[in-house]
mmCIF file of C-alpha atoms in Angstrom:
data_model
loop_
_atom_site.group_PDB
_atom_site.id
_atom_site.type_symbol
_atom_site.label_atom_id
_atom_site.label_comp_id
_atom_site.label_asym_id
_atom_site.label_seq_id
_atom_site.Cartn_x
_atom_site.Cartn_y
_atom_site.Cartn_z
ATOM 1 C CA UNK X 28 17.656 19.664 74.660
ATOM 2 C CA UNK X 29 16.008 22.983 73.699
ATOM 3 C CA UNK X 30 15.213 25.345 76.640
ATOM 4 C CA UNK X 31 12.540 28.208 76.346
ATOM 5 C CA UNK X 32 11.930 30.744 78.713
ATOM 6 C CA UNK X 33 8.670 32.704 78.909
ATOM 7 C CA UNK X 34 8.210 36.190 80.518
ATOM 8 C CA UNK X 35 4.868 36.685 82.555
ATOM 9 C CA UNK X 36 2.585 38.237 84.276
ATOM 10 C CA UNK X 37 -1.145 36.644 85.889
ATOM 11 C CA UNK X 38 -3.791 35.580 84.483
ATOM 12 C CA UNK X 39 -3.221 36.241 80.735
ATOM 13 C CA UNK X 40 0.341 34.474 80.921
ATOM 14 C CA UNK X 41 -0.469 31.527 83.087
ATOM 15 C CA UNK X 42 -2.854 30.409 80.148
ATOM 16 C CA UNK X 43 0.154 30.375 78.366
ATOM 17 C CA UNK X 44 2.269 29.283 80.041
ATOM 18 C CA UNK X 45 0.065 26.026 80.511
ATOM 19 C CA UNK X 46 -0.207 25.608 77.376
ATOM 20 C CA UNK X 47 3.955 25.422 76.628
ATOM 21 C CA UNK X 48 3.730 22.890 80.375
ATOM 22 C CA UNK X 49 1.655 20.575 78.240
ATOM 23 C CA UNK X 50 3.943 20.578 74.917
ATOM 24 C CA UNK X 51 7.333 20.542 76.822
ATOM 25 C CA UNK X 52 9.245 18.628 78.918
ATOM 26 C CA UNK X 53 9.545 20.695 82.301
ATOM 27 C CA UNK X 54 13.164 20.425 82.368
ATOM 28 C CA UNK X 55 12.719 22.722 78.919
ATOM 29 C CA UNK X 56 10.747 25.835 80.385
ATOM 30 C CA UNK X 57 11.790 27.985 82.262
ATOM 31 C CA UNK X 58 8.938 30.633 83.490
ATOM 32 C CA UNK X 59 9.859 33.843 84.783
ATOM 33 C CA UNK X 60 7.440 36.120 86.783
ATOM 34 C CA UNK X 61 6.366 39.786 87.540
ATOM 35 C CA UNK X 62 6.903 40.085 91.547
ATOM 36 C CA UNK X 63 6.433 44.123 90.415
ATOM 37 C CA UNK X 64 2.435 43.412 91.924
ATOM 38 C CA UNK X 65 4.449 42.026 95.403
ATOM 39 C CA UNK X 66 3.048 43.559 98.589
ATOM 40 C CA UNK X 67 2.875 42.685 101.961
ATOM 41 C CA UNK X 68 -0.676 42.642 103.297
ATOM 42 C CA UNK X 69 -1.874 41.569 107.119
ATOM 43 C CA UNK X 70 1.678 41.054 107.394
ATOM 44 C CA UNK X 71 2.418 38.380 105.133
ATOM 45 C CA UNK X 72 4.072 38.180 101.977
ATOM 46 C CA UNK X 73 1.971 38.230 98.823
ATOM 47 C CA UNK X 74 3.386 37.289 95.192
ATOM 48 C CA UNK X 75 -0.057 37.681 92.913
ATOM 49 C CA UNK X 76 1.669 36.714 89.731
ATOM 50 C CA UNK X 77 3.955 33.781 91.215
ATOM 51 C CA UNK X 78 1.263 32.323 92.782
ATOM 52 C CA UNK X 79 -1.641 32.659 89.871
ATOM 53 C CA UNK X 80 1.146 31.155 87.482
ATOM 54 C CA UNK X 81 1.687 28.130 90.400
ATOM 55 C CA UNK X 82 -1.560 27.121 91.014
ATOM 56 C CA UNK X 83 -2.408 27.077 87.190
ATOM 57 C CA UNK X 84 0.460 24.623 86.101
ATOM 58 C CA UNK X 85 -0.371 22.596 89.465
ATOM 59 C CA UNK X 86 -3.622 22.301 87.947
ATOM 60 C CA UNK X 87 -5.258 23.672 91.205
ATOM 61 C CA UNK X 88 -6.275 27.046 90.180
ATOM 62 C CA UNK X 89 -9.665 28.534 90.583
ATOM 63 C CA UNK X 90 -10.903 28.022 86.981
ATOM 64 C CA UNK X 91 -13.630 30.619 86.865
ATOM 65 C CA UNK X 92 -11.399 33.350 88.257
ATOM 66 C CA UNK X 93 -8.080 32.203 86.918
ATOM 67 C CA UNK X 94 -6.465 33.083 90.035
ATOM 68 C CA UNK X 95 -6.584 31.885 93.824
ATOM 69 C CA UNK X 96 -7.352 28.123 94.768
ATOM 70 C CA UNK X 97 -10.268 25.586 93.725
ATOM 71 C CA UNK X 98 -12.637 24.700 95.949
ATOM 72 C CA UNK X 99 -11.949 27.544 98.152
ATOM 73 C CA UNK X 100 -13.165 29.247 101.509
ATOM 74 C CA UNK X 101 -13.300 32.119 102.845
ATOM 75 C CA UNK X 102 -13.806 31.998 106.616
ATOM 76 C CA UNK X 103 -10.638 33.533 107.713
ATOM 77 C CA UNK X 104 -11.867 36.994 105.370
ATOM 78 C CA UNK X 105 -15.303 37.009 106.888
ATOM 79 C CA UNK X 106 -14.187 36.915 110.498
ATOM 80 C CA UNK X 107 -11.012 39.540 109.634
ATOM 81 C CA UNK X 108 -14.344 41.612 108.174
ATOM 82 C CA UNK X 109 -16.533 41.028 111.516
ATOM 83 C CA UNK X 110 -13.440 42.078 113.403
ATOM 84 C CA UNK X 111 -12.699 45.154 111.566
ATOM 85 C CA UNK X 112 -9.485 44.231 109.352
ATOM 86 C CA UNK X 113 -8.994 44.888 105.953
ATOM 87 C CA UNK X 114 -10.613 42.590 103.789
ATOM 88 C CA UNK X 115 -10.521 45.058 100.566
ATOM 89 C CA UNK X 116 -7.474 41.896 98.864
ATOM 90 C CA UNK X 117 -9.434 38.558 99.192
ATOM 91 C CA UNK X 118 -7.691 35.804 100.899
ATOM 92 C CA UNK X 119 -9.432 32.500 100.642
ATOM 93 C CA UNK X 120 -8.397 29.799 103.024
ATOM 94 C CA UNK X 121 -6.264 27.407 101.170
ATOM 95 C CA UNK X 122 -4.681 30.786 99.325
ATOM 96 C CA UNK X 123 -3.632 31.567 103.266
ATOM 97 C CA UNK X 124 -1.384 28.956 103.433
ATOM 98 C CA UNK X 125 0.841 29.332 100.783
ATOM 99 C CA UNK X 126 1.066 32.740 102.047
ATOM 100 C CA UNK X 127 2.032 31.686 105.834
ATOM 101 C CA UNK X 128 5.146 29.545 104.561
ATOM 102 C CA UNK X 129 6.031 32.152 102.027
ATOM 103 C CA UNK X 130 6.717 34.803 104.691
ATOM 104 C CA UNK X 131 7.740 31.807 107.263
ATOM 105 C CA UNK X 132 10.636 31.023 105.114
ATOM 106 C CA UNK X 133 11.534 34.585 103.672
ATOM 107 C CA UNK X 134 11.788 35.391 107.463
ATOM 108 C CA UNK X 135 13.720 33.048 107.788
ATOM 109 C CA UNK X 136 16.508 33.957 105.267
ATOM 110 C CA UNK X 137 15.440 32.006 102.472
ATOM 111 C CA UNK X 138 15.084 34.048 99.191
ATOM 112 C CA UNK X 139 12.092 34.483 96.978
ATOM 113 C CA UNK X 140 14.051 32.022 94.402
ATOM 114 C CA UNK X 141 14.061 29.528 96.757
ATOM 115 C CA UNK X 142 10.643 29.641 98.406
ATOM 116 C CA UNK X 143 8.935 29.566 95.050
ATOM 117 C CA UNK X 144 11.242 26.194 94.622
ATOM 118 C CA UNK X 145 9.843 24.922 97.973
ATOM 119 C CA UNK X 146 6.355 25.952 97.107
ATOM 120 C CA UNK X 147 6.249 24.536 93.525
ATOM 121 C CA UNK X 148 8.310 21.439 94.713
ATOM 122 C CA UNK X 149 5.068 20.465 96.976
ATOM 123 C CA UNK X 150 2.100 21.300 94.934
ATOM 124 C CA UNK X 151 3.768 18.770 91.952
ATOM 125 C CA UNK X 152 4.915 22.161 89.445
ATOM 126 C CA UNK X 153 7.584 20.504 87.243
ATOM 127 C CA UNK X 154 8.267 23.358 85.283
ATOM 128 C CA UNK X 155 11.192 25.727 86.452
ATOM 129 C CA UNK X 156 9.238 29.072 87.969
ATOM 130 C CA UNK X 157 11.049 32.013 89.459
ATOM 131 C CA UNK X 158 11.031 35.672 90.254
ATOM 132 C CA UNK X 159 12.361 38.049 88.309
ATOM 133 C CA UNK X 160 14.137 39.402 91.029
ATOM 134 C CA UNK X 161 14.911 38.531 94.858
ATOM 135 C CA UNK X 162 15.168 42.079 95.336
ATOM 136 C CA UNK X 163 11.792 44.313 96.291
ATOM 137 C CA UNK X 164 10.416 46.132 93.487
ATOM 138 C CA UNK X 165 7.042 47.783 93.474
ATOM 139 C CA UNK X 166 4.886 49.179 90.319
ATOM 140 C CA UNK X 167 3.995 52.591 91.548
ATOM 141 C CA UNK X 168 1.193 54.480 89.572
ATOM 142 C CA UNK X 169 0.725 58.584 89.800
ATOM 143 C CA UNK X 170 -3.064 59.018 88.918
ATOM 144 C CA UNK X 171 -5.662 61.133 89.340
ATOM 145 C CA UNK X 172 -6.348 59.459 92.950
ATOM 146 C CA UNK X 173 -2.989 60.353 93.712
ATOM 147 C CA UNK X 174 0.150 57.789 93.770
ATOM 148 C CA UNK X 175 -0.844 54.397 94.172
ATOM 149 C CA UNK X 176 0.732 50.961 95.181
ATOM 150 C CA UNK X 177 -0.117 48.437 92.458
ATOM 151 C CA UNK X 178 -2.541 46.464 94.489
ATOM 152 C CA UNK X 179 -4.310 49.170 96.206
ATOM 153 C CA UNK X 180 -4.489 50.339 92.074
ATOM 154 C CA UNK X 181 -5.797 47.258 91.024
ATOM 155 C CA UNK X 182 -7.427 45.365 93.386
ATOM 156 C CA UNK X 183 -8.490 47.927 96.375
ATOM 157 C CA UNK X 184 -9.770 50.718 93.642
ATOM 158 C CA UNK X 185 -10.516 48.519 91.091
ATOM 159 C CA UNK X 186 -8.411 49.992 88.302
ATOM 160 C CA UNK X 187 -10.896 53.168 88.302
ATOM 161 C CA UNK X 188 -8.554 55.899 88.940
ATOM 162 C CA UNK X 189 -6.697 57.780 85.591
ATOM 163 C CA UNK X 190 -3.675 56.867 85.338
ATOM 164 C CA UNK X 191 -0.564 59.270 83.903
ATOM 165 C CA UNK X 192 2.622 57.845 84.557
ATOM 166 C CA UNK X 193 4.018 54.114 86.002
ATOM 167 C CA UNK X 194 7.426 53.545 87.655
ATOM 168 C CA UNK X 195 9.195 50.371 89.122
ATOM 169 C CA UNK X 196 10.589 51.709 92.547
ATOM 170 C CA UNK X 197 13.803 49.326 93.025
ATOM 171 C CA UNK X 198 14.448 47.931 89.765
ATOM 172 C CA UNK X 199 16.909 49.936 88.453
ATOM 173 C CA UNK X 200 19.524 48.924 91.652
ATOM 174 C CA UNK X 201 18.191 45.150 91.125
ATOM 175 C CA UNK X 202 19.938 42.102 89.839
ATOM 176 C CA UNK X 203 17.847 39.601 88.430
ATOM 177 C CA UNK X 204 17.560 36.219 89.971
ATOM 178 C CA UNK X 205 20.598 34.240 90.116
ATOM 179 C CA UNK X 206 19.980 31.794 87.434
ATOM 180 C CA UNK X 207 18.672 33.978 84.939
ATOM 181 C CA UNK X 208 21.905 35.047 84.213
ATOM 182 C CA UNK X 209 23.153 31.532 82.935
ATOM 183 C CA UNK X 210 19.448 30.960 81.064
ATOM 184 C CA UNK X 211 19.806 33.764 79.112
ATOM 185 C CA UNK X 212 23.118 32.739 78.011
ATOM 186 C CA UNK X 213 22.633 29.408 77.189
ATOM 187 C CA UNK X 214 23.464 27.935 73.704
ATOM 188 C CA UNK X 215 20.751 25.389 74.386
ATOM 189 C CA UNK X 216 17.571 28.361 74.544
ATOM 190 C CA UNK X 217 15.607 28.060 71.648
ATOM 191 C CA UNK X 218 13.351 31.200 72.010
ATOM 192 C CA UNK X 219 11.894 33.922 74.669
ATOM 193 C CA UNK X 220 8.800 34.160 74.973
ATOM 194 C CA UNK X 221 6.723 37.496 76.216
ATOM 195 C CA UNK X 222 3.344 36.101 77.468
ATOM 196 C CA UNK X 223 -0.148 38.479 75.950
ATOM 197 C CA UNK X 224 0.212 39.940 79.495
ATOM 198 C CA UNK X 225 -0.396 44.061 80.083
ATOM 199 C CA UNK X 226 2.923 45.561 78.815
ATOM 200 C CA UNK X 227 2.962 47.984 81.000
ATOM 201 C CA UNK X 228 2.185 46.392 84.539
ATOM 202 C CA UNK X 229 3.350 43.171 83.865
ATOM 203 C CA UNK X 230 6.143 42.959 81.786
ATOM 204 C CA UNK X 231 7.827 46.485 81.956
ATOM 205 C CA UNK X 232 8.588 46.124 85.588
ATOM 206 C CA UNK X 233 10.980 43.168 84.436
ATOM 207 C CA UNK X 234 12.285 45.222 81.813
ATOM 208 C CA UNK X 235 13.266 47.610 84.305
ATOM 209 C CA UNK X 236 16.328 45.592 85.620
ATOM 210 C CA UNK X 237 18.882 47.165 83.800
ATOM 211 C CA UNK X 238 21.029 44.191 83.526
ATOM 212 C CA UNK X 239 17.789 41.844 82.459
ATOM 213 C CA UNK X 240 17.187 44.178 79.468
ATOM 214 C CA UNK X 241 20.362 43.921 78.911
ATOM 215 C CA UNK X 242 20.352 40.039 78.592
ATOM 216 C CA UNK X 243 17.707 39.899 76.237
ATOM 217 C CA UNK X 244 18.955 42.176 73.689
ATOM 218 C CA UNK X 245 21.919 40.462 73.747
ATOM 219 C CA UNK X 246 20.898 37.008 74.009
ATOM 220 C CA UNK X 247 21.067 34.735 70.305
ATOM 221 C CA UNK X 248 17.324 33.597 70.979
ATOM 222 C CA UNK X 249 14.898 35.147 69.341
ATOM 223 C CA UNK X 250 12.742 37.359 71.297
ATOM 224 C CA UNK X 251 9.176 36.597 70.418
ATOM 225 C CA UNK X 252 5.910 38.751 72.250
ATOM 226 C CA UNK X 253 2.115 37.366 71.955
ATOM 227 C CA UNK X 254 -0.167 40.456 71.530
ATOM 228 C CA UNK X 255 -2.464 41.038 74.448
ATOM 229 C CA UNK X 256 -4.538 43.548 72.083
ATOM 230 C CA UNK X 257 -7.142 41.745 69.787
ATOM 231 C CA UNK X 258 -9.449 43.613 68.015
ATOM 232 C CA UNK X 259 -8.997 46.913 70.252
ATOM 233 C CA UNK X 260 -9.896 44.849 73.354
ATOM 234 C CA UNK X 261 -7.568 43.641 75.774
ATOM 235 C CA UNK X 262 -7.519 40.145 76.311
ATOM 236 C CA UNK X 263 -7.056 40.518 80.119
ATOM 237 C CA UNK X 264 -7.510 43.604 82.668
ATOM 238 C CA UNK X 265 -6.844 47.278 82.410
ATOM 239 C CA UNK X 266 -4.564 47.200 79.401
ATOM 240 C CA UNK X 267 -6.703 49.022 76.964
ATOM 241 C CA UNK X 268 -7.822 51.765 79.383
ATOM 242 C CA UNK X 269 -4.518 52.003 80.494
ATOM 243 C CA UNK X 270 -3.265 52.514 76.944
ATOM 244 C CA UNK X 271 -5.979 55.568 75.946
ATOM 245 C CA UNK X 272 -5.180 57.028 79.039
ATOM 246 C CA UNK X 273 -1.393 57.242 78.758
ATOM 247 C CA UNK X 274 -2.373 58.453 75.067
ATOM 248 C CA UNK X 275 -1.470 55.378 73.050
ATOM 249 C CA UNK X 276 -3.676 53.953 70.253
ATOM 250 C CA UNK X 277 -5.492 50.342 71.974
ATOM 251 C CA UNK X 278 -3.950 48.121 69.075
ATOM 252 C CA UNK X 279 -1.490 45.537 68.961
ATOM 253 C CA UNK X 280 0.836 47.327 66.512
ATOM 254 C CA UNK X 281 0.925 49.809 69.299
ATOM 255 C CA UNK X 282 2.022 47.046 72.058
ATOM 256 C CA UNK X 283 5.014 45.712 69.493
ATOM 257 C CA UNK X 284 6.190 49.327 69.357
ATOM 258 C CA UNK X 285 6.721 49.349 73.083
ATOM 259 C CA UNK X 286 8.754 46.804 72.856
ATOM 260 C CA UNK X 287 10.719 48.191 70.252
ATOM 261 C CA UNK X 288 14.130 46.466 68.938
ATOM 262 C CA UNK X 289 13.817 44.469 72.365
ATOM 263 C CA UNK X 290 11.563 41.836 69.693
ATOM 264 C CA UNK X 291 12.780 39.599 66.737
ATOM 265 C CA UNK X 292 9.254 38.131 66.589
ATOM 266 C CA UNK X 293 5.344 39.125 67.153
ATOM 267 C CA UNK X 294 2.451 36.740 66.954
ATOM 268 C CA UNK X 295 -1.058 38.577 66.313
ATOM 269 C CA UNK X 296 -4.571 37.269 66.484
ATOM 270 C CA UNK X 297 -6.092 36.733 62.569
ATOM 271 C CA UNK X 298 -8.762 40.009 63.483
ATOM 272 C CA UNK X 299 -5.632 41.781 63.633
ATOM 273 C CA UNK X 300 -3.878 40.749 60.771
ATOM 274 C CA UNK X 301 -4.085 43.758 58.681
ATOM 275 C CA UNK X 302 -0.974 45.264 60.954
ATOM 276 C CA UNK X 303 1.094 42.296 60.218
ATOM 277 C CA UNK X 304 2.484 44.474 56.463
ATOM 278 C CA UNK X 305 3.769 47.312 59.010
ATOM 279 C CA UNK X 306 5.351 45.611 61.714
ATOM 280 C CA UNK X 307 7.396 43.045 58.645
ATOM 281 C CA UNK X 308 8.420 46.615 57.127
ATOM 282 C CA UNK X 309 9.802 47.807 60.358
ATOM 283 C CA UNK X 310 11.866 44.588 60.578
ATOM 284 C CA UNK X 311 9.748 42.148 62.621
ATOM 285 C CA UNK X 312 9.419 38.594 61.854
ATOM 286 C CA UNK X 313 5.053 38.422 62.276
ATOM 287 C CA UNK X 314 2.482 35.220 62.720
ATOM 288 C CA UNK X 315 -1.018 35.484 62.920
ATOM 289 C CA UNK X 316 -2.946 33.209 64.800
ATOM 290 C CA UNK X 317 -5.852 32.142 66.681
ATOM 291 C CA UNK X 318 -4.437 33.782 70.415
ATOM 292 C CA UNK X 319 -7.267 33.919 72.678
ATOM 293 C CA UNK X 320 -6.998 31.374 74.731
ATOM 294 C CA UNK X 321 -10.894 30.162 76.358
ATOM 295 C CA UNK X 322 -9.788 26.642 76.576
ATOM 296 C CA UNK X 323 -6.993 24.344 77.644
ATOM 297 C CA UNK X 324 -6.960 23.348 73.711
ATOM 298 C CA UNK X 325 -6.547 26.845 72.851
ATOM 299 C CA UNK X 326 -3.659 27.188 74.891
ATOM 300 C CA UNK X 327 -2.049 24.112 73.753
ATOM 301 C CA UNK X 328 -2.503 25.096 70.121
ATOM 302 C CA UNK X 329 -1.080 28.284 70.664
ATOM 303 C CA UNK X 330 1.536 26.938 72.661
ATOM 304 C CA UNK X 331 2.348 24.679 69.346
ATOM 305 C CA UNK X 332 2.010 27.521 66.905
ATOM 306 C CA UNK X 333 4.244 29.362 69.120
ATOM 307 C CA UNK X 334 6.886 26.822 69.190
ATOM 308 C CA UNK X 335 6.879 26.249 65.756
ATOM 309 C CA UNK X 336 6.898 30.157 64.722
ATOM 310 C CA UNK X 337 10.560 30.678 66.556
ATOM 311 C CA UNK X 338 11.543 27.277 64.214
ATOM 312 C CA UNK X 339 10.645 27.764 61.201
ATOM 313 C CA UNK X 340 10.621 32.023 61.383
ATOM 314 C CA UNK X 341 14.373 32.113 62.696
ATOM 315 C CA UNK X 342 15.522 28.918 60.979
ATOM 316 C CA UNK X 343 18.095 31.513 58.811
ATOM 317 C CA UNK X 344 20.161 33.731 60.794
ATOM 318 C CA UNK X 345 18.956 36.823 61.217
ATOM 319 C CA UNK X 346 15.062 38.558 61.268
ATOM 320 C CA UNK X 347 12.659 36.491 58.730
ATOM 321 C CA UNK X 348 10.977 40.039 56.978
ATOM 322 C CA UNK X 349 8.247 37.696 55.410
ATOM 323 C CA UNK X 350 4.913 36.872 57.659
ATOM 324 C CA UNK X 351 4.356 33.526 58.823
ATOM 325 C CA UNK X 352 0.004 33.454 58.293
ATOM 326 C CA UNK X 353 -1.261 30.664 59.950
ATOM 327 C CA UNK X 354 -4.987 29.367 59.020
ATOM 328 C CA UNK X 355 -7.722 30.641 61.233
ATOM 329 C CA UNK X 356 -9.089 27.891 63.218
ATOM 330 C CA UNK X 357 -12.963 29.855 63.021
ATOM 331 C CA UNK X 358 -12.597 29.986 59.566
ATOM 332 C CA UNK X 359 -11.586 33.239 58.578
ATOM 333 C CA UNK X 360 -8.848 32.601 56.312
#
């Protein structure tokens, strides 16, 4: 049986990943997740990422906001406000609970491999998801507002302050989870995926465990990254003002670079197609696609198109240098 493993962050990547949950088997996919947003907040344990990827392949995420619960309250934030408390990171109700057991059982001495098991076990999530780590590490920011915590970056501040330089306190003394070790090895993994999350806050923080990097460059599946940039917009948060203000050009060329030799593979949206020539020259096997993702067939087809790209652009040993065009859905081409 094939196995794929896709690396994500929120929003952005849960689309995706749903869309490879509804062309797979689960015992295929493996998802692994940024825990670089982690905090602990009120006292509990919070896992943004892990828990906006759950919730979307249990089917019960919030659909307008693409993260928290459906059909949730918020009683337990108004009366925290009344009272005083910080109510700046919103914690609905049903959202509450997952957090309770989360830092139950990590108080308990269960890791954050396991817990996400437990978690995903009870809301029906077939699909393997896990942390990228068990080990703490936090995205740290230095901006204008001074050096910031991820979510007090993000969420608290909205993303408004400049930001000059990231780094991943922890990541360079942590392993990565326990099984990763044998996925990544595994003469049965067909392709790695890089979900169109933000590079730098979602995906670098991963990339940041030594020994993970590591794996991937030396893994025999091809590495294959979904742009996040279409048309000099990002599809999903602060990615293109983070970009201009760490001096990078807001294109998807630019996001590919980052990744440097780490890819075999790129996919691009079709209003981005005229980069596809450069990235082939500098060794990159390159789709273009329809990649933005408004509805559940969108992310299926992508998911397909996806799929098929890392079968029929690796089928030869070695880095396809000719681009794999796929016709534009709208028409374009």
């Amino acid at each position: 049986m094939k196995r794929y493993v896709l690396l994500s962050g929120g929003v952005g990547g849960a689309k995706f990943a749903l869309g490879l949950s509804r062309v797979l088997d689960p015992a295929q996919l493996t998802v692994i997740a940024n825990t670089g947003d982690d905090f602990r907040h009120l006292g509990l344990a919070i896992s943004p990422d892990l828990d906006t990827l759950m919730y979307t392949l249990a089917g019960v995420v919030d659909g307008e906001t693409g993260w928290g619960r459906r059909d949730e309250s918020w009683n337990c934030l108004a009366a925290l406000g009344e009272l005083g408390g910080e109510a700046w990171f919103r914690l609905g109700d049903r959202d509450l609970a997952t957090h309770l057991l989360r830092t139950q059982w990590l108080a308990a001495g269960d890791s954050l491999t396991a817990v996400t098991r437990q978690l995903c076990a009870r809301l029906g999530v077939a699909v393997n998801l896990m942390p990228m780590s068990d080990a703490s590490i936090r995205t740290i920011l230095d901006t204008d507002a001074g050096t910031l915590e991820f979510q007090d970056y993000f969420v608290r501040r909205r993303a408004e302050p400049r930001v000059s330089a990231i780094r991943y306190a922890g990541a360079t003394e942590a392993p990565p989870a326990a099984a990763l070790a044998s996925l990544l090895t595994d003469p049965e993994l067909a392709a790695i995926f890089i979900a169109p999350s933000n590079p730098w806050l979602s995906i670098d923080p991963m990339l940041a465990i030594p020994s993970l990097k590591a794996a991937l460059r030396s893994t025999a599946a091809p590495v294959i990254a979904i742009s996040p940039v279409v048309g000099g917009r990002a599809l999903k948060g602060p990615t293109a003002k983070l970009m201009a203000e760490l001096g990078l050009p807001v294109t998807a060329g630019t996001v590919a670079r980052h990744y440097g030799n780490l890819l075999d593979g790129y996919i691009l949206d079709h209003i981005d197609g005229n980069e596809a020539t450069a990235l082939v020259d500098a060794g990159l096997a390159v789709a273009v696609a329809h990649t933005v993702m408004d509805s559940l067939e969108d992310r299926i087809q992508l998911a397909e198109f996806a799929l098929g790209f890392a079968e029929r652009g690796f089928a030869e040993q070695g880095v396809s240098e000719q681009a794999f065009i796929a016709p534009d859905p709208a028409g374009g081409g």
